[in-house]
Amino acid sequence: MVGRRPVIGVMGGSDATEEECERAASFARLVADEGYILLCGGRPAGIMEAAAQAAHAAGGLVIGVLPGTRDDPAEVSSALDVAILTGMGEARDAINVLSSTVVVACSGGPGTIVEIALALKGGRPVVLLGWDGPSRLFPEHMEARQLRVTWTPAEALAEVRRILAREG
Amino acid sequence: MVGRRPVIGVMGGSDATEEECERAASFARLVADEGYILLCGGRPAGIMEAAAQAAHAAGGLVIGVLPGTRDDPAEVSSALDVAILTGMGEARDAINVLSSTVVVACSGGPGTIVEIALALKGGRPVVLLGWDGPSRLFPEHMEARQLRVTWTPAEALAEVRRILAREG
Amino acid sequence: MVGRRPVIGVMGGSDATEEECERAASFARLVADEGYILLCGGRPAGIMEAAAQAAHAAGGLVIGVLPGTRDDPAEVSSALDVAILTGMGEARDAINVLSSTVVVACSGGPGTIVEIALALKGGRPVVLLGWDGPSRLFPEHMEARQLRVTWTPAEALAEVRRILAREG
Amino acid sequence: MVGRRPVIGVMGGSDATEEECERAASFARLVADEGYILLCGGRPAGIMEAAAQAAHAAGGLVIGVLPGTRDDPAEVSSALDVAILTGMGEARDAINVLSSTVVVACSGGPGTIVEIALALKGGRPVVLLGWDGPSRLFPEHMEARQLRVTWTPAEALAEVRRILAREG
């Protein structure tokens, strides 16, 4: 990455709680305010939609990496600037994390666990926001600080900044 | 696509001639001037690089969909705003064409033929710019005007506008 | 490939003519008789189905690499020994050709052209059986004999044997 | 699946301990003796290699789904009957689990967690063999018995049989 803006991948379940969605939205606003690009799964549901809409409303650039092939409002968030249509189903999770400078995981079931584990395997730093369940599964990555736990959007942003400063 | 800017996929070989690269660059400038997003294969070579650099210099938003996993200057054009790192090798060609509102193919060998054929199969309109070789292979798509031949950047832009007007 | 049986990828359209399907079936029987593994797109339609059923009936091992995620008789040929379910749509074409020692393309529209072009790009030898349309598009690969034209199943088998003898 | 043999996906880390590899090998022999097809990641390392070699020695059919594009002994286990070369890196994990009737996960780090989570998301039953770490992460799938914990190869085989009897 030479001169490009950092891409912050915001991941999380499509059936997140209202509280989880609000936390993701608050974080997404901070991402946009910071001038970072927000990348998410792009579907109009759960954490993806909350983060995309919030970053878009705050003037940020929003990229969605989608499982399907059609640019259809039922499948694609209206908040995206660019819809990457992969047609690859869940395999698109690998693209989400590889394309993110930092991955921030906000909650979730198996789909989010896939993204966290792919990010760790692919060498991308992961910040958990508002939960710590997966931290027990990856003690070595916690110790190496490739995986970090935060509880508030401001704390997550501070971690992202620290990671970017180190990598820059 | 509701309110999003059209994405023009500019495809072509990594070992294109200087003339082919200049034609792609001219077209890419028109794409940027028009306010469209330019999408390409993202590597620093051939048509991809010529189009990305020209659109970037003209102030356009440039997305690269890459075969590899690393954001490394040797593999990724410096002109990209967003690098989508797929780690999927040639299978990323499917993503390039599905994510493009219109595909413009500027020259090329097997890789470009893959993209043209995938676009036709995936229902995306294809404009050939500066060559007509593949037109003989797809006579039905020529007749249905899903595949069109143009010879100058201005002519290609006019076709893109016509396609977008019809689809919008 | 050390000691493994060659994998012959038989490609072709899902809406092939009866004549094309019969030619593919005859070739598939020869493949099975030879002890080669037959690989195809795995759907119950066109060339794929004709080749899979013929090789299966002749006692051959048949692998299908499928675009979908479900092992459903409406989507998956009953002649397969192994169904590789990719969930990746057309991007699975890349897997078909990479997994084939030799690709034999029997007819077809854009989907088959994708497979031929991906095979050429990926360094796999390609034998056209019963048509020569794509040969004009790839004159360099014709000259280098990475792409060859045949008109009968016996002729195609002879080419496959020659290629395997050279590579073995 | 109509009349096809079940495919048992054996997953696990490439840097597994000797004890883990022996347990995977014992299970793989039972899989082959039962007449099931064994599917694994196909590389000559860790659980994949232990399971592939054991099933192969016991006369079983062994399929490897590989991340790379080359059929090279340094990258591909010598025990495979068929090497599916995807060229898709980690995204091939999605193919592994979708192509398995039952997934048996023998140990592992992030890569294995990816496969377990993808299997659960894709509706495939998962049997853990010799560990239970991931069970805490997916309590709902444990309760629904889509995820089960076993400690010996015989116990894992009994679970696989139970699952197949129910699905058959």
CSV table of N, CA, C and O in Angstrom, one decimal, chain A residues 37-130:
chain,number,residue,atom,x,y,z
A,37,ILE,N,-11.3,4.0,4.0
A,37,ILE,CA,-12.3,3.4,3.2
A,37,ILE,C,-13.0,2.3,4.1
A,37,ILE,O,-12.3,1.5,4.8
A,38,LEU,N,-14.3,2.1,4.0
A,38,LEU,CA,-15.0,1.1,4.7
A,38,LEU,C,-15.3,-0.1,3.7
A,38,LEU,O,-15.9,0.2,2.7
A,39,LEU,N,-15.0,-1.3,4.1
A,39,LEU,CA,-15.3,-2.4,3.3
A,39,LEU,C,-16.2,-3.4,4.1
A,39,LEU,O,-15.9,-3.6,5.3
A,40,CYS,N,-17.2,-3.9,3.5
A,40,CYS,CA,-18.1,-4.9,4.3
A,40,CYS,C,-18.7,-5.9,3.3
A,40,CYS,O,-18.4,-5.8,2.1
A,41,GLY,N,-19.5,-6.8,3.8
A,41,GLY,CA,-20.1,-7.8,3.0
A,41,GLY,C,-21.1,-7.3,2.0
A,41,GLY,O,-21.5,-8.1,1.1
A,42,GLY,N,-21.6,-6.1,2.2
A,42,GLY,CA,-22.4,-5.4,1.2
A,42,GLY,C,-23.9,-5.8,1.2
A,42,GLY,O,-24.6,-5.1,0.4
A,43,ARG,N,-24.3,-6.8,1.9
A,43,ARG,CA,-25.8,-7.1,1.9
A,43,ARG,C,-26.6,-6.1,2.8
A,43,ARG,O,-26.0,-5.6,3.8
A,44,PRO,N,-27.8,-5.9,2.5
A,44,PRO,CA,-28.6,-5.0,3.3
A,44,PRO,C,-29.2,-5.6,4.5
A,44,PRO,O,-30.4,-5.8,4.7
A,45,ALA,N,-28.3,-6.1,5.4
A,45,ALA,CA,-28.7,-6.8,6.6
A,45,ALA,C,-27.7,-6.7,7.7
A,45,ALA,O,-26.5,-6.7,7.4
A,46,GLY,N,-28.1,-6.6,8.9
A,46,GLY,CA,-27.3,-6.7,10.1
A,46,GLY,C,-26.1,-5.7,10.2
A,46,GLY,O,-26.3,-4.5,9.8
A,47,ILE,N,-25.0,-6.2,10.6
A,47,ILE,CA,-23.8,-5.3,10.8
A,47,ILE,C,-23.4,-4.7,9.5
A,47,ILE,O,-23.0,-3.5,9.5
A,48,MET,N,-23.4,-5.4,8.4
A,48,MET,CA,-23.0,-4.9,7.1
A,48,MET,C,-23.7,-3.6,6.8
A,48,MET,O,-23.2,-2.6,6.4
A,49,GLU,N,-25.1,-3.8,6.9
A,49,GLU,CA,-25.9,-2.6,6.5
A,49,GLU,C,-25.7,-1.5,7.5
A,49,GLU,O,-25.7,-0.3,7.0
A,50,ALA,N,-25.7,-1.8,8.8
A,50,ALA,CA,-25.5,-0.7,9.7
A,50,ALA,C,-24.3,0.1,9.5
A,50,ALA,O,-24.2,1.3,9.5
A,51,ALA,N,-23.2,-0.6,9.3
A,51,ALA,CA,-21.9,0.0,9.0
A,51,ALA,C,-21.9,0.8,7.7
A,51,ALA,O,-21.4,1.9,7.6
A,52,ALA,N,-22.4,0.2,6.7
A,52,ALA,CA,-22.4,0.8,5.3
A,52,ALA,C,-23.2,2.1,5.4
A,52,ALA,O,-22.7,3.1,4.9
A,53,GLN,N,-24.4,2.0,5.9
A,53,GLN,CA,-25.2,3.2,5.9
A,53,GLN,C,-24.6,4.4,6.7
A,53,GLN,O,-24.6,5.5,6.3
A,54,ALA,N,-24.0,4.0,7.9
A,54,ALA,CA,-23.4,5.0,8.7
A,54,ALA,C,-22.2,5.7,8.1
A,54,ALA,O,-22.0,6.9,8.1
A,55,ALA,N,-21.4,4.9,7.5
A,55,ALA,CA,-20.2,5.4,6.8
A,55,ALA,C,-20.6,6.3,5.6
A,55,ALA,O,-20.0,7.4,5.4
A,56,HIS,N,-21.6,5.8,4.9
A,56,HIS,CA,-22.1,6.5,3.7
A,56,HIS,C,-22.6,7.9,4.1
A,56,HIS,O,-22.3,8.9,3.6
A,57,ALA,N,-23.5,7.9,5.2
A,57,ALA,CA,-24.1,9.1,5.7
A,57,ALA,C,-23.0,10.1,6.2
A,57,ALA,O,-23.2,11.3,6.1
A,58,ALA,N,-21.9,9.6,6.6
A,58,ALA,CA,-20.8,10.4,7.1
A,58,ALA,C,-19.9,10.8,6.0
A,58,ALA,O,-18.8,11.4,6.2
A,59,GLY,N,-20.2,10.5,4.8
A,59,GLY,CA,-19.4,10.9,3.6
A,59,GLY,C,-18.2,10.0,3.3
A,59,GLY,O,-17.4,10.4,2.5
A,60,GLY,N,-18.2,8.8,3.8
A,60,GLY,CA,-17.1,7.9,3.6
A,60,GLY,C,-17.3,7.1,2.3
A,60,GLY,O,-18.4,7.1,1.7
A,61,LEU,N,-16.2,6.6,1.8
A,61,LEU,CA,-16.3,5.7,0.6
A,61,LEU,C,-16.6,4.3,1.1
A,61,LEU,O,-15.8,3.8,2.0
A,62,VAL,N,-17.6,3.6,0.5
A,62,VAL,CA,-18.0,2.3,1.0
A,62,VAL,C,-18.0,1.3,-0.1
A,62,VAL,O,-18.6,1.5,-1.1
A,63,ILE,N,-17.2,0.2,0.2
A,63,ILE,CA,-17.1,-0.9,-0.8
A,63,ILE,C,-17.8,-2.2,-0.2
A,63,ILE,O,-17.6,-2.5,1.0
A,64,GLY,N,-18.6,-2.8,-1.0
A,64,GLY,CA,-19.2,-4.1,-0.5
A,64,GLY,C,-18.7,-5.2,-1.4
A,64,GLY,O,-18.7,-5.1,-2.6
A,65,VAL,N,-18.4,-6.3,-0.8
A,65,VAL,CA,-17.9,-7.5,-1.5
A,65,VAL,C,-19.0,-8.6,-1.3
A,65,VAL,O,-19.2,-9.1,-0.2
A,66,LEU,N,-19.7,-8.8,-2.4
A,66,LEU,CA,-21.0,-9.6,-2.3
A,66,LEU,C,-20.9,-11.0,-2.7
A,66,LEU,O,-20.1,-11.4,-3.6
A,67,PRO,N,-21.7,-11.9,-2.1
A,67,PRO,CA,-21.7,-13.3,-2.5
A,67,PRO,C,-22.4,-13.6,-3.9
A,67,PRO,O,-22.1,-14.6,-4.5
A,68,GLY,N,-23.3,-12.7,-4.3
A,68,GLY,CA,-24.1,-13.0,-5.5
A,68,GLY,C,-23.6,-12.4,-6.7
A,68,GLY,O,-22.5,-11.9,-6.8
A,69,THR,N,-24.4,-12.4,-7.8
A,69,THR,CA,-24.0,-12.0,-9.1
A,69,THR,C,-24.9,-10.8,-9.6
A,69,THR,O,-24.6,-10.2,-10.6
A,70,ARG,N,-25.9,-10.4,-8.8
A,70,ARG,CA,-26.9,-9.5,-9.3
A,70,ARG,C,-26.9,-8.2,-8.5
A,70,ARG,O,-26.9,-8.3,-7.3
A,71,ASP,N,-26.9,-7.1,-9.1
A,71,ASP,CA,-26.9,-5.8,-8.5
A,71,ASP,C,-28.4,-5.4,-8.2
A,71,ASP,O,-28.9,-4.5,-8.9
A,72,ASP,N,-29.0,-6.1,-7.2
A,72,ASP,CA,-30.4,-6.0,-7.0
A,72,ASP,C,-30.6,-5.4,-5.6
A,72,ASP,O,-29.9,-5.9,-4.6
A,73,PRO,N,-31.5,-4.5,-5.4
A,73,PRO,CA,-31.7,-3.8,-4.1
A,73,PRO,C,-32.0,-4.8,-3.0
A,73,PRO,O,-31.7,-4.6,-1.8
A,74,ALA,N,-32.6,-6.0,-3.3
A,74,ALA,CA,-32.9,-7.0,-2.3
A,74,ALA,C,-31.6,-7.6,-1.7
A,74,ALA,O,-31.6,-8.2,-0.7
A,75,GLU,N,-30.6,-7.6,-2.5
A,75,GLU,CA,-29.3,-8.3,-2.2
A,75,GLU,C,-28.2,-7.3,-1.9
A,75,GLU,O,-27.2,-7.8,-1.3
A,76,VAL,N,-28.3,-6.1,-2.3
A,76,VAL,CA,-27.1,-5.2,-2.3
A,76,VAL,C,-27.5,-3.9,-1.5
A,76,VAL,O,-28.5,-3.3,-1.8
A,77,SER,N,-26.8,-3.5,-0.5
A,77,SER,CA,-27.1,-2.3,0.3
A,77,SER,C,-27.1,-1.1,-0.6
A,77,SER,O,-26.2,-0.9,-1.5
A,78,SER,N,-28.0,-0.2,-0.3
A,78,SER,CA,-28.1,1.1,-1.1
A,78,SER,C,-27.0,2.0,-0.7
A,78,SER,O,-26.8,3.1,-1.3
A,79,ALA,N,-26.2,1.7,0.3
A,79,ALA,CA,-25.2,2.6,0.8
A,79,ALA,C,-23.8,2.4,0.2
A,79,ALA,O,-22.9,3.2,0.5
A,80,LEU,N,-23.7,1.5,-0.7
A,80,LEU,CA,-22.4,1.2,-1.3
A,80,LEU,C,-22.0,2.2,-2.4
A,80,LEU,O,-22.9,2.6,-3.2
A,81,ASP,N,-20.8,2.6,-2.5
A,81,ASP,CA,-20.2,3.3,-3.6
A,81,ASP,C,-19.8,2.3,-4.8
A,81,ASP,O,-20.0,2.6,-5.9
A,82,VAL,N,-19.3,1.2,-4.4
A,82,VAL,CA,-18.9,0.1,-5.3
A,82,VAL,C,-19.4,-1.2,-4.8
A,82,VAL,O,-19.1,-1.6,-3.6
A,83,ALA,N,-20.1,-1.9,-5.7
A,83,ALA,CA,-20.5,-3.3,-5.3
A,83,ALA,C,-19.6,-4.3,-6.1
A,83,ALA,O,-19.7,-4.4,-7.3
A,84,ILE,N,-18.8,-5.0,-5.4
A,84,ILE,CA,-18.0,-6.1,-6.0
A,84,ILE,C,-18.8,-7.3,-6.0
A,84,ILE,O,-19.1,-7.9,-4.9
A,85,LEU,N,-19.3,-7.7,-7.1
A,85,LEU,CA,-20.2,-8.9,-7.2
A,85,LEU,C,-19.3,-10.1,-7.6
A,85,LEU,O,-18.7,-10.2,-8.7
A,86,THR,N,-19.2,-11.0,-6.6
A,86,THR,CA,-18.2,-12.1,-6.8
A,86,THR,C,-18.9,-13.4,-7.4
A,86,THR,O,-18.2,-14.2,-8.0
A,87,GLY,N,-20.2,-13.6,-7.1
A,87,GLY,CA,-20.8,-14.9,-7.5
A,87,GLY,C,-20.2,-16.1,-6.9
A,87,GLY,O,-20.3,-17.2,-7.4
A,88,MET,N,-19.5,-15.9,-5.7
A,88,MET,CA,-18.8,-17.0,-5.2
A,88,MET,C,-19.3,-17.4,-3.8
A,88,MET,O,-18.6,-18.2,-3.1
A,89,GLY,N,-20.4,-17.0,-3.4
A,89,GLY,CA,-21.0,-17.4,-2.1
A,89,GLY,C,-20.0,-17.1,-1.0
A,89,GLY,O,-19.4,-16.0,-1.0
A,90,GLU,N,-19.9,-18.0,-0.1
A,90,GLU,CA,-19.1,-17.8,1.2
A,90,GLU,C,-17.7,-17.6,0.9
A,90,GLU,O,-16.9,-17.1,1.7
A,91,ALA,N,-17.2,-18.1,-0.3
A,91,ALA,CA,-15.8,-18.0,-0.6
A,91,ALA,C,-15.4,-16.6,-0.7
A,91,ALA,O,-14.2,-16.2,-0.7
A,92,ARG,N,-16.4,-15.7,-0.8
A,92,ARG,CA,-16.0,-14.3,-0.9
A,92,ARG,C,-15.5,-13.7,0.4
A,92,ARG,O,-14.9,-12.7,0.4
A,93,ASP,N,-15.7,-14.5,1.5
A,93,ASP,CA,-15.1,-14.0,2.8
A,93,ASP,C,-13.6,-13.9,2.7
A,93,ASP,O,-13.1,-13.0,3.3
A,94,ALA,N,-13.0,-14.7,1.9
A,94,ALA,CA,-11.5,-14.7,1.8
A,94,ALA,C,-11.1,-13.3,1.1
A,94,ALA,O,-10.1,-12.7,1.5
A,95,ILE,N,-11.9,-12.9,0.2
A,95,ILE,CA,-11.6,-11.6,-0.5
A,95,ILE,C,-11.8,-10.4,0.5
A,95,ILE,O,-11.0,-9.5,0.5
A,96,ASN,N,-12.9,-10.5,1.3
A,96,ASN,CA,-13.1,-9.4,2.2
A,96,ASN,C,-11.9,-9.2,3.1
A,96,ASN,O,-11.5,-8.0,3.3
A,97,VAL,N,-11.4,-10.2,3.7
A,97,VAL,CA,-10.3,-10.0,4.6
A,97,VAL,C,-9.0,-9.7,4.0
A,97,VAL,O,-8.2,-8.9,4.5
A,98,LEU,N,-8.7,-10.3,2.8
A,98,LEU,CA,-7.5,-10.0,2.1
A,98,LEU,C,-7.4,-8.6,1.7
A,98,LEU,O,-6.4,-7.9,1.6
A,99,SER,N,-8.6,-8.0,1.3
A,99,SER,CA,-8.7,-6.6,0.8
A,99,SER,C,-8.7,-5.6,1.9
A,99,SER,O,-8.7,-4.4,1.7
A,100,SER,N,-8.7,-6.0,3.2
A,100,SER,CA,-8.8,-5.1,4.3
A,100,SER,C,-7.4,-4.9,4.9
A,100,SER,O,-6.7,-5.9,5.2
A,101,THR,N,-7.1,-3.7,5.2
A,101,THR,CA,-5.8,-3.4,5.9
A,101,THR,C,-5.9,-3.9,7.3
A,101,THR,O,-5.0,-4.4,7.9
A,102,VAL,N,-7.1,-3.6,7.9
A,102,VAL,CA,-7.4,-4.1,9.3
A,102,VAL,C,-8.8,-4.6,9.2
A,102,VAL,O,-9.7,-4.0,8.6
A,103,VAL,N,-9.1,-5.7,9.9
A,103,VAL,CA,-10.4,-6.3,10.0
A,103,VAL,C,-11.0,-6.0,11.4
A,103,VAL,O,-10.3,-6.3,12.4
A,104,VAL,N,-12.2,-5.4,11.5
A,104,VAL,CA,-12.8,-5.2,12.7
A,104,VAL,C,-14.1,-6.1,12.8
A,104,VAL,O,-15.0,-5.9,11.9
A,105,ALA,N,-14.2,-7.0,13.7
A,105,ALA,CA,-15.3,-8.0,13.8
A,105,ALA,C,-16.2,-7.6,14.9
A,105,ALA,O,-15.7,-7.6,16.1
A,106,CYS,N,-17.5,-7.4,14.6
A,106,CYS,CA,-18.4,-6.7,15.6
A,106,CYS,C,-19.3,-7.7,16.3
A,106,CYS,O,-20.1,-7.2,17.2
A,107,SER,N,-19.4,-8.9,15.9
A,107,SER,CA,-20.3,-9.9,16.5
A,107,SER,C,-20.4,-11.0,15.6
A,107,SER,O,-19.8,-11.0,14.5
A,108,GLY,N,-21.2,-12.0,15.9
A,108,GLY,CA,-21.5,-12.9,14.8
A,108,GLY,C,-21.4,-14.4,15.1
A,108,GLY,O,-20.8,-14.8,16.1
A,109,GLY,N,-21.9,-15.1,14.2
A,109,GLY,CA,-21.9,-16.6,14.2
A,109,GLY,C,-20.8,-17.1,13.3
A,109,GLY,O,-19.8,-16.5,13.1
A,110,PRO,N,-21.1,-18.3,12.7
A,110,PRO,CA,-20.0,-18.9,11.9
A,110,PRO,C,-19.4,-18.1,10.8
A,110,PRO,O,-18.2,-18.1,10.6
A,111,GLY,N,-20.3,-17.2,10.1
A,111,GLY,CA,-19.7,-16.4,9.0
A,111,GLY,C,-18.6,-15.5,9.5
A,111,GLY,O,-17.6,-15.3,8.9
A,112,THR,N,-18.9,-14.9,10.7
A,112,THR,CA,-17.9,-13.9,11.2
A,112,THR,C,-16.6,-14.7,11.7
A,112,THR,O,-15.5,-14.2,11.5
A,113,ILE,N,-16.9,-15.8,12.3
A,113,ILE,CA,-15.7,-16.7,12.7
A,113,ILE,C,-14.8,-17.0,11.5
A,113,ILE,O,-13.6,-17.0,11.6
A,114,VAL,N,-15.5,-17.4,10.4
A,114,VAL,CA,-14.7,-17.6,9.2
A,114,VAL,C,-13.9,-16.5,8.8
A,114,VAL,O,-12.7,-16.6,8.5
A,115,GLU,N,-14.4,-15.3,8.9
A,115,GLU,CA,-13.6,-14.1,8.5
A,115,GLU,C,-12.5,-13.8,9.4
A,115,GLU,O,-11.4,-13.5,9.0
A,116,ILE,N,-12.7,-14.0,10.7
A,116,ILE,CA,-11.7,-13.8,11.7
A,116,ILE,C,-10.5,-14.8,11.5
A,116,ILE,O,-9.4,-14.4,11.4
A,117,ALA,N,-10.9,-16.0,11.3
A,117,ALA,CA,-9.9,-17.1,11.1
A,117,ALA,C,-9.1,-16.9,9.8
A,117,ALA,O,-7.9,-17.1,9.7
A,118,LEU,N,-9.8,-16.5,8.7
A,118,LEU,CA,-9.2,-16.3,7.4
A,118,LEU,C,-8.2,-15.1,7.6
A,118,LEU,O,-7.1,-15.1,7.0
A,119,ALA,N,-8.6,-14.1,8.3
A,119,ALA,CA,-7.8,-12.9,8.4
A,119,ALA,C,-6.5,-13.3,9.2
A,119,ALA,O,-5.4,-12.9,8.8
A,120,LEU,N,-6.7,-14.0,10.3
A,120,LEU,CA,-5.5,-14.4,11.1
A,120,LEU,C,-4.6,-15.3,10.2
A,120,LEU,O,-3.4,-15.1,10.2
A,121,LYS,N,-5.2,-16.2,9.5
A,121,LYS,CA,-4.3,-17.1,8.6
A,121,LYS,C,-3.7,-16.2,7.5
A,121,LYS,O,-2.5,-16.5,7.1
A,122,GLY,N,-4.4,-15.2,7.0
A,122,GLY,CA,-3.8,-14.4,5.9
A,122,GLY,C,-2.9,-13.3,6.3
A,122,GLY,O,-2.5,-12.5,5.5
A,123,GLY,N,-2.7,-13.2,7.7
A,123,GLY,CA,-1.7,-12.2,8.1
A,123,GLY,C,-2.3,-10.8,8.3
A,123,GLY,O,-1.6,-9.8,8.4
A,124,ARG,N,-3.7,-10.7,8.4
A,124,ARG,CA,-4.3,-9.4,8.6
A,124,ARG,C,-4.6,-9.2,10.1
A,124,ARG,O,-5.0,-10.2,10.7
A,125,PRO,N,-4.3,-8.0,10.6
A,125,PRO,CA,-4.7,-7.7,12.0
A,125,PRO,C,-6.2,-7.7,12.2
A,125,PRO,O,-6.9,-7.2,11.3
A,126,VAL,N,-6.6,-8.2,13.4
A,126,VAL,CA,-8.1,-8.3,13.7
A,126,VAL,C,-8.4,-7.6,15.0
A,126,VAL,O,-7.7,-7.9,16.0
A,127,VAL,N,-9.4,-6.8,15.0
A,127,VAL,CA,-9.8,-6.1,16.2
A,127,VAL,C,-11.2,-6.6,16.5
A,127,VAL,O,-12.1,-6.4,15.6
A,128,LEU,N,-11.5,-7.2,17.6
A,128,LEU,CA,-12.8,-7.5,18.0
A,128,LEU,C,-13.5,-6.3,18.7
A,128,LEU,O,-12.8,-5.7,19.5
A,129,LEU,N,-14.7,-6.0,18.3
A,129,LEU,CA,-15.4,-4.9,18.9
A,129,LEU,C,-16.7,-5.3,19.6
A,129,LEU,O,-17.6,-5.8,18.9
A,130,GLY,N,-16.7,-5.2,20.9
A,130,GLY,CA,-17.9,-5.5,21.7
A,130,GLY,C,-18.1,-7.0,22.1
A,130,GLY,O,-19.2,-7.4,22.5
